[in-house]
Every structure is written in structure tokens, then in C-alpha cells.
mmCIF file of C-alpha atoms in Angstrom:
data_model
loop_
_atom_site.group_PDB
_atom_site.id
_atom_site.type_symbol
_atom_site.label_atom_id
_atom_site.label_comp_id
_atom_site.label_asym_id
_atom_site.label_seq_id
_atom_site.Cartn_x
_atom_site.Cartn_y
_atom_site.Cartn_z
ATOM 1 C CA MET A 1 0.067 0.037 -0.056
ATOM 2 C CA THR A 2 1.312 3.594 -0.814
ATOM 3 C CA THR A 3 2.787 5.520 2.122
ATOM 4 C CA PRO A 4 0.244 8.008 3.624
ATOM 5 C CA ILE A 5 1.303 11.660 3.127
ATOM 6 C CA VAL A 6 -1.120 12.974 5.615
ATOM 7 C CA LYS A 7 -3.069 11.391 8.534
ATOM 8 C CA ILE A 8 -6.137 13.143 10.201
ATOM 9 C CA ASN A 9 -7.087 11.761 13.588
ATOM 10 C CA ASN A 10 -10.466 12.607 15.193
ATOM 11 C CA LEU A 11 -10.405 16.194 13.924
ATOM 12 C CA SER A 12 -13.280 18.493 15.407
ATOM 13 C CA LYS A 13 -13.821 22.148 14.697
ATOM 14 C CA ILE A 14 -16.058 24.481 16.750
ATOM 15 C CA PHE A 15 -16.793 28.023 15.296
ATOM 16 C CA HIS A 16 -17.649 30.573 18.054
ATOM 17 C CA SER A 17 -19.868 33.683 17.554
ATOM 18 C CA PRO A 18 -21.186 36.095 20.126
ATOM 19 C CA LYS A 19 -24.523 34.189 20.382
ATOM 20 C CA GLU A 20 -23.552 30.559 19.879
ATOM 21 C CA GLU A 21 -21.072 27.869 19.025
ATOM 22 C CA THR A 22 -21.352 25.699 15.960
ATOM 23 C CA LEU A 23 -19.782 22.233 15.871
ATOM 24 C CA ALA A 24 -18.843 22.057 12.157
ATOM 25 C CA VAL A 25 -16.731 18.767 12.071
ATOM 26 C CA LYS A 26 -16.708 16.008 14.439
ATOM 27 C CA ASP A 27 -14.179 13.106 14.911
ATOM 28 C CA PHE A 28 -13.133 13.265 11.364
ATOM 29 C CA SER A 29 -10.357 10.601 10.522
ATOM 30 C CA LEU A 30 -8.783 10.012 7.213
ATOM 31 C CA GLU A 31 -5.489 8.909 5.744
ATOM 32 C CA VAL A 32 -4.480 10.278 2.264
ATOM 33 C CA ARG A 33 -1.851 8.261 0.324
ATOM 34 C CA ALA A 34 0.904 9.759 -1.712
ATOM 35 C CA GLY A 35 -0.422 10.081 -5.315
ATOM 36 C CA GLU A 36 -3.996 9.560 -4.461
ATOM 37 C CA PHE A 37 -7.068 11.545 -5.471
ATOM 38 C CA VAL A 38 -9.504 11.797 -2.552
ATOM 39 C CA VAL A 39 -12.981 13.545 -2.886
ATOM 40 C CA LEU A 40 -15.123 14.659 -0.047
ATOM 41 C CA VAL A 41 -18.928 14.785 -0.626
ATOM 42 C CA GLY A 42 -21.660 15.612 1.722
ATOM 43 C CA PRO A 43 -24.619 17.972 2.238
ATOM 44 C CA SER A 44 -24.195 21.770 2.251
ATOM 45 C CA GLY A 45 -22.769 23.064 5.437
ATOM 46 C CA CYS A 46 -21.321 19.714 6.592
ATOM 47 C CA GLY A 47 -17.800 21.039 6.994
ATOM 48 C CA LYS A 48 -16.013 19.893 3.690
ATOM 49 C CA SER A 49 -14.406 23.227 3.192
ATOM 50 C CA THR A 50 -13.396 23.375 6.895
ATOM 51 C CA ILE A 51 -11.509 20.151 6.586
ATOM 52 C CA LEU A 52 -9.697 21.646 3.534
ATOM 53 C CA SER A 53 -8.946 24.806 5.539
ATOM 54 C CA ALA A 54 -7.504 22.661 8.276
ATOM 55 C CA LEU A 55 -5.366 20.649 6.040
ATOM 56 C CA ALA A 56 -3.972 23.871 4.496
ATOM 57 C CA GLY A 57 -3.115 25.313 7.958
ATOM 58 C CA LEU A 58 -5.628 28.297 7.520
ATOM 59 C CA ILE A 59 -7.747 27.234 10.593
ATOM 60 C CA LYS A 60 -6.587 25.298 13.716
ATOM 61 C CA PRO A 61 -8.648 22.218 14.807
ATOM 62 C CA SER A 62 -10.502 22.419 18.009
ATOM 63 C CA ALA A 63 -9.663 18.878 18.738
ATOM 64 C CA GLY A 64 -7.763 16.123 17.132
ATOM 65 C CA GLU A 65 -4.678 16.117 15.103
ATOM 66 C CA ILE A 66 -3.127 16.332 11.598
ATOM 67 C CA ILE A 67 0.036 14.412 11.072
ATOM 68 C CA TYR A 68 2.025 15.046 7.934
ATOM 69 C CA ASN A 69 4.315 12.191 6.585
ATOM 70 C CA PRO A 70 3.334 10.084 9.552
ATOM 71 C CA ASN A 71 5.615 7.128 8.587
ATOM 72 C CA LYS A 72 8.743 9.212 8.445
ATOM 73 C CA ALA A 73 11.165 10.033 11.312
ATOM 74 C CA ILE A 74 10.760 13.768 10.476
ATOM 75 C CA LYS A 75 7.148 14.789 10.187
ATOM 76 C CA LYS A 76 7.856 17.785 7.798
ATOM 77 C CA LYS A 77 4.629 19.548 6.562
ATOM 78 C CA PRO A 78 4.541 18.978 2.821
ATOM 79 C CA SER A 79 4.085 22.063 0.501
ATOM 80 C CA ILE A 80 0.417 22.630 -0.269
ATOM 81 C CA GLY A 81 -1.366 24.219 -3.070
ATOM 82 C CA TYR A 82 -4.868 25.512 -2.801
ATOM 83 C CA MET A 83 -7.343 25.952 -5.890
ATOM 84 C CA LEU A 84 -10.582 27.743 -5.108
ATOM 85 C CA GLN A 85 -13.894 28.102 -6.784
ATOM 86 C CA GLN A 86 -12.886 31.208 -8.635
ATOM 87 C CA ASP A 87 -9.733 31.317 -10.752
ATOM 88 C CA HIS A 88 -8.617 34.731 -9.184
ATOM 89 C CA LEU A 89 -6.523 35.562 -12.223
ATOM 90 C CA PHE A 90 -5.454 39.101 -12.275
ATOM 91 C CA GLN A 91 -6.852 40.839 -15.260
ATOM 92 C CA TRP A 92 -3.810 43.230 -15.768
ATOM 93 C CA ARG A 93 -1.315 40.295 -15.941
ATOM 94 C CA THR A 94 -0.896 38.053 -19.081
ATOM 95 C CA ILE A 95 -1.579 34.283 -18.521
ATOM 96 C CA LEU A 96 2.256 33.569 -18.130
ATOM 97 C CA GLN A 97 2.395 36.471 -15.609
ATOM 98 C CA ASN A 98 -0.480 35.021 -13.565
ATOM 99 C CA ALA A 99 1.096 31.465 -13.892
ATOM 100 C CA ILE A 100 4.329 32.611 -12.180
ATOM 101 C CA LEU A 101 2.668 34.806 -9.543
ATOM 102 C CA GLY A 102 3.082 31.988 -6.762
ATOM 103 C CA LEU A 103 6.750 31.743 -7.804
ATOM 104 C CA GLU A 104 7.059 35.460 -7.330
ATOM 105 C CA ILE A 105 5.390 35.379 -3.857
ATOM 106 C CA GLN A 106 7.742 32.597 -2.684
ATOM 107 C CA ASN A 107 10.805 34.177 -4.229
ATOM 108 C CA LYS A 108 11.381 31.170 -6.571
ATOM 109 C CA ASN A 109 10.744 32.965 -9.887
ATOM 110 C CA THR A 110 14.202 31.828 -11.287
ATOM 111 C CA LYS A 111 14.579 31.418 -14.976
ATOM 112 C CA GLU A 112 14.455 27.632 -14.735
ATOM 113 C CA ASN A 113 11.226 27.637 -12.881
ATOM 114 C CA ILE A 114 9.721 30.207 -15.215
ATOM 115 C CA LEU A 115 10.654 27.871 -18.061
ATOM 116 C CA LYS A 116 9.113 24.962 -16.434
ATOM 117 C CA THR A 117 5.938 26.898 -15.889
ATOM 118 C CA ARG A 118 5.965 27.926 -19.543
ATOM 119 C CA LYS A 119 6.350 24.266 -20.488
ATOM 120 C CA LEU A 120 3.289 23.290 -18.418
ATOM 121 C CA LEU A 121 1.340 25.897 -20.189
ATOM 122 C CA GLU A 122 2.335 24.636 -23.624
ATOM 123 C CA VAL A 123 1.812 20.901 -22.511
ATOM 124 C CA TYR A 124 -1.678 21.699 -21.444
ATOM 125 C CA GLY A 125 -2.977 23.685 -24.327
ATOM 126 C CA LEU A 126 -2.067 27.279 -23.319
ATOM 127 C CA GLY A 127 1.117 27.820 -25.033
ATOM 128 C CA ASP A 128 -0.562 30.049 -27.767
ATOM 129 C CA PHE A 129 -2.207 32.169 -25.007
ATOM 130 C CA ILE A 130 0.754 33.063 -22.678
ATOM 131 C CA ASN A 131 0.721 36.723 -23.758
ATOM 132 C CA HIS A 132 -3.135 36.878 -23.629
ATOM 133 C CA TYR A 133 -5.014 38.263 -20.669
ATOM 134 C CA PRO A 134 -7.655 36.410 -18.639
ATOM 135 C CA ASN A 135 -10.644 38.223 -20.280
ATOM 136 C CA GLN A 136 -9.480 36.944 -23.584
ATOM 137 C CA LEU A 137 -9.774 33.249 -22.510
ATOM 138 C CA SER A 138 -12.882 30.919 -21.892
ATOM 139 C CA GLY A 139 -13.799 29.881 -18.398
ATOM 140 C CA GLY A 140 -12.218 26.489 -18.742
ATOM 141 C CA MET A 141 -8.951 27.937 -20.095
ATOM 142 C CA ARG A 142 -8.754 30.182 -17.182
ATOM 143 C CA GLN A 143 -9.353 27.317 -14.745
ATOM 144 C CA ARG A 144 -6.562 25.391 -16.384
ATOM 145 C CA ALA A 145 -4.175 28.474 -16.090
ATOM 146 C CA ALA A 146 -5.189 28.699 -12.336
ATOM 147 C CA LEU A 147 -4.374 25.044 -11.957
ATOM 148 C CA ILE A 148 -0.998 25.551 -13.444
ATOM 149 C CA ARG A 149 -0.309 28.634 -11.358
ATOM 150 C CA THR A 150 -0.775 26.112 -8.474
ATOM 151 C CA LEU A 151 1.376 23.422 -9.908
ATOM 152 C CA ALA A 152 4.167 25.825 -10.819
ATOM 153 C CA VAL A 153 5.299 26.149 -7.125
ATOM 154 C CA ASP A 154 5.481 22.285 -7.135
ATOM 155 C CA PRO A 155 3.140 21.461 -4.166
ATOM 156 C CA GLU A 156 3.172 17.919 -2.764
ATOM 157 C CA ILE A 157 -0.644 18.192 -2.000
ATOM 158 C CA LEU A 158 -3.240 19.835 -3.881
ATOM 159 C CA LEU A 159 -6.414 21.010 -2.371
ATOM 160 C CA LEU A 160 -9.351 21.888 -4.594
ATOM 161 C CA ASP A 161 -12.511 23.543 -3.128
ATOM 162 C CA GLU A 162 -15.371 23.113 -5.579
ATOM 163 C CA PRO A 163 -13.004 24.232 -8.403
ATOM 164 C CA PHE A 164 -15.659 23.930 -11.352
ATOM 165 C CA SER A 165 -18.635 25.254 -9.601
ATOM 166 C CA ALA A 166 -18.615 28.648 -11.461
ATOM 167 C CA LEU A 167 -18.711 26.977 -14.819
ATOM 168 C CA ASP A 168 -21.764 25.988 -16.902
ATOM 169 C CA TYR A 169 -22.436 22.153 -17.134
ATOM 170 C CA GLN A 170 -20.788 21.533 -20.425
ATOM 171 C CA THR A 171 -17.714 23.392 -19.657
ATOM 172 C CA ARG A 172 -17.630 21.841 -16.249
ATOM 173 C CA LEU A 173 -17.446 18.356 -17.663
ATOM 174 C CA ALA A 174 -14.666 19.260 -20.085
ATOM 175 C CA VAL A 175 -12.607 21.171 -17.337
ATOM 176 C CA ALA A 176 -13.015 18.374 -14.785
ATOM 177 C CA ASP A 177 -11.617 15.941 -17.518
ATOM 178 C CA ASP A 178 -8.740 18.378 -18.257
ATOM 179 C CA ILE A 179 -7.866 19.005 -14.649
ATOM 180 C CA GLY A 180 -8.366 15.375 -13.384
ATOM 181 C CA SER A 181 -5.994 14.304 -16.267
ATOM 182 C CA ILE A 182 -3.376 16.838 -15.599
ATOM 183 C CA ILE A 183 -3.309 15.955 -11.928
ATOM 184 C CA LYS A 184 -2.928 12.332 -12.656
ATOM 185 C CA ASN A 185 -0.216 12.921 -15.275
ATOM 186 C CA GLU A 186 1.720 15.101 -12.829
ATOM 187 C CA LYS A 187 1.346 12.307 -10.270
ATOM 188 C CA ARG A 188 -0.015 14.848 -7.584
ATOM 189 C CA THR A 189 -1.822 13.926 -4.282
ATOM 190 C CA ALA A 190 -5.056 15.801 -4.338
ATOM 191 C CA VAL A 191 -8.083 16.238 -1.961
ATOM 192 C CA MET A 192 -11.100 17.881 -3.623
ATOM 193 C CA VAL A 193 -14.550 18.965 -2.170
ATOM 194 C CA THR A 194 -17.655 18.847 -4.428
ATOM 195 C CA HIS A 195 -21.340 18.469 -4.268
ATOM 196 C CA ASP A 196 -21.512 16.620 -7.609
ATOM 197 C CA ILE A 197 -21.664 12.878 -7.125
ATOM 198 C CA SER A 198 -20.770 12.039 -10.654
ATOM 199 C CA GLU A 199 -17.776 14.397 -10.639
ATOM 200 C CA ALA A 200 -16.549 12.770 -7.486
ATOM 201 C CA ILE A 201 -16.826 9.229 -8.914
ATOM 202 C CA SER A 202 -15.251 10.173 -12.191
ATOM 203 C CA MET A 203 -12.184 11.790 -10.671
ATOM 204 C CA ALA A 204 -11.500 9.928 -7.305
ATOM 205 C CA ASP A 205 -9.562 6.903 -6.222
ATOM 206 C CA ARG A 206 -11.625 7.239 -3.077
ATOM 207 C CA VAL A 207 -14.899 9.066 -2.201
ATOM 208 C CA VAL A 208 -15.515 10.046 1.449
ATOM 209 C CA VAL A 209 -19.115 10.557 2.169
ATOM 210 C CA LEU A 210 -19.874 12.926 5.147
ATOM 211 C CA SER A 211 -22.972 13.273 7.141
ATOM 212 C CA LYS A 212 -24.851 16.332 7.684
ATOM 213 C CA ARG A 213 -23.350 18.826 10.230
ATOM 214 C CA PRO A 214 -21.366 18.082 12.207
ATOM 215 C CA GLY A 215 -19.475 16.483 9.397
ATOM 216 C CA MET A 216 -18.593 12.881 10.288
ATOM 217 C CA VAL A 217 -17.351 10.028 7.840
ATOM 218 C CA LYS A 218 -20.398 8.006 6.881
ATOM 219 C CA LYS A 219 -18.563 5.793 4.430
ATOM 220 C CA ILE A 220 -15.370 5.512 2.320
ATOM 221 C CA HIS A 221 -15.662 4.151 -1.147
ATOM 222 C CA GLU A 222 -12.752 2.765 -3.041
ATOM 223 C CA ILE A 223 -13.652 3.505 -6.630
ATOM 224 C CA LYS A 224 -12.745 0.696 -8.961
ATOM 225 C CA LEU A 225 -13.976 1.187 -12.535
ATOM 226 C CA SER A 226 -13.366 -1.269 -15.312
ATOM 227 C CA CYS A 227 -12.538 1.036 -18.348
ATOM 228 C CA SER A 228 -9.774 1.071 -20.716
ATOM 229 C CA LYS A 229 -8.624 4.716 -20.070
ATOM 230 C CA GLN A 230 -8.898 6.241 -16.614
ATOM 231 C CA THR A 231 -9.823 9.704 -17.663
ATOM 232 C CA PRO A 232 -12.837 11.385 -15.827
ATOM 233 C CA ILE A 233 -15.113 11.469 -18.927
ATOM 234 C CA ILE A 234 -14.351 7.912 -19.979
ATOM 235 C CA ARG A 235 -14.729 6.671 -16.311
ATOM 236 C CA ARG A 236 -18.306 7.916 -16.480
ATOM 237 C CA GLU A 237 -19.041 5.176 -19.082
ATOM 238 C CA ALA A 238 -17.872 2.319 -16.826
ATOM 239 C CA PRO A 239 -20.691 -0.208 -15.817
ATOM 240 C CA GLU A 240 -19.989 0.144 -12.190
ATOM 241 C CA PHE A 241 -20.352 3.931 -12.204
ATOM 242 C CA ARG A 242 -24.162 3.752 -11.753
ATOM 243 C CA GLU A 243 -23.828 1.476 -8.759
ATOM 244 C CA TYR A 244 -21.432 3.870 -7.111
ATOM 245 C CA PHE A 245 -23.813 6.793 -7.865
ATOM 246 C CA ASN A 246 -26.771 5.050 -6.385
ATOM 247 C CA GLU A 247 -25.105 4.034 -3.159
ATOM 248 C CA ILE A 248 -23.594 7.398 -2.328
ATOM 249 C CA TRP A 249 -26.851 9.096 -3.418
ATOM 250 C CA LYS A 250 -28.720 7.051 -0.762
ATOM 251 C CA GLU A 251 -26.031 7.725 1.771
ATOM 252 C CA LEU A 252 -26.354 11.456 1.516
ATOM 253 C CA ASP A 253 -30.059 11.350 2.497
ATOM 254 C CA VAL A 254 -30.912 13.778 -0.149
ATOM 255 C CA HIS A 255 -34.604 13.666 0.444
ATOM 256 C CA VAL A 256 -34.395 13.951 4.147
ATOM 257 C CA SER A 257 -34.983 17.415 5.504
#
């Protein structure tokens, strides 16, 4: 079995306000293996984004722990890239300038790293657009550029928070296929949040189903689909796809108020 890159033990998070406290996540435990694509699904408000924020170090758990590289003697936190719902490309910067923004912030904008970023843009269909501005690109191309900006800093773990939700359905399918394939090609470890069951099954090695708030693990599905090519669009055609969909649909209790 592949070595875990991060281990979450009994994570809980309480948010406080002047009037009340809200338990968002309760006793959440999960191991994420190196090179694995894990997708979290669950009802709105169940704490999916809270878990990503804790993984990124943006918030502290109220209880529990997150251990990075648990099987190594030195538990060094891996570098993390975070991709949000909006692409957040700067309109006054070209696509290449946007793609190297993280390198500039981290003081890593060497000639070698800029060339690597340019190569990523070329390999993934944006080579002819490096001097274009974001408003000259389609929504799907902008999301691809945003992912390459995240990959340019060479993160060991990618966190994706509803990265396709701002796109129309057809574009969403195409971009999910693009980005899922890029992450697999680049052999990255990824944790993604989505409301879309089909999207989760088509992209994930494992799907983690959460309960309604406070978010707890209901079930973890190892996704094994018998199809010739493991791209998100082709995976949707696998005979097992519908079985996974129906099972996760029932677990989410979508008709229960």
C-alpha cells in the first residue's frame, strides 16, 4: 500500500460567535496516500471546506490532530497548493505572468522555474495564449491556467474547493476531465470537495461521504472502474459507475429534511 502523506485523527472544529457555538466537523479521521485523489462529498454546511482549511493550515482544529508524513522520522509539513472556486487571475497580468505569481510570492521565480511553468502551459494547451489576458480566455482555459499557477510552485498536496462550480455544465465536464487528467499525469496527491456525485466518482480513487453537520465520515468508497482509459469522462461510461452513484446518493439522504 502507498505511504500516507497525511493522517487526520479525530479532527473536530467548533466555530464561535457572540451568540452561539457551531460544531462544524466531529471526529473526522482519514489517511491520504501519496499520489492519491480523494474527494469529499456531503450535504451543504457539513464542514467539507473546513476540513480543507485545516489541512492547509488556515484554521486550527478544536480537537484532534493532523500528522504529515506519519511514517517518516521527520514529520515535515509538505508544501500545499490551494485551488478555489474562482480562478482569481489578475486581469492586468498576462496568462504567463499569472502562472508565475506563486513563484514570485515565494521568491522562486528563477529562469529555470519560469521555463518549467511555460512548459506546463504549452503541454496543457495554453502555449499560444501565454501573452493573452484572462478576459480573452474561456472559463475553462482560465481554470486550467489557475491550476498551472498552483502546480508551478511544485506542491506535494493539492487542495481543490469546488473548483468547477462557477462553470456551466458542459464546460464543467470538459474542465473536470482536463484537470483530473493533468493531476494524474503530474502524479500529484489531491483532496477535492464537490457537491457533484458524478464528478466525485469520475475523478476519485476514493470518495469520502460525510454526514450532515457536524460532518462525520459515513462511508469511504474505493472507486474501481473497469474502463480502458482512466480519464474522468471515460470513467463515467464504466458499468460500475451507476452502482457507486446510487449508493452514494442514498448515503447522502438527499430527500431527508
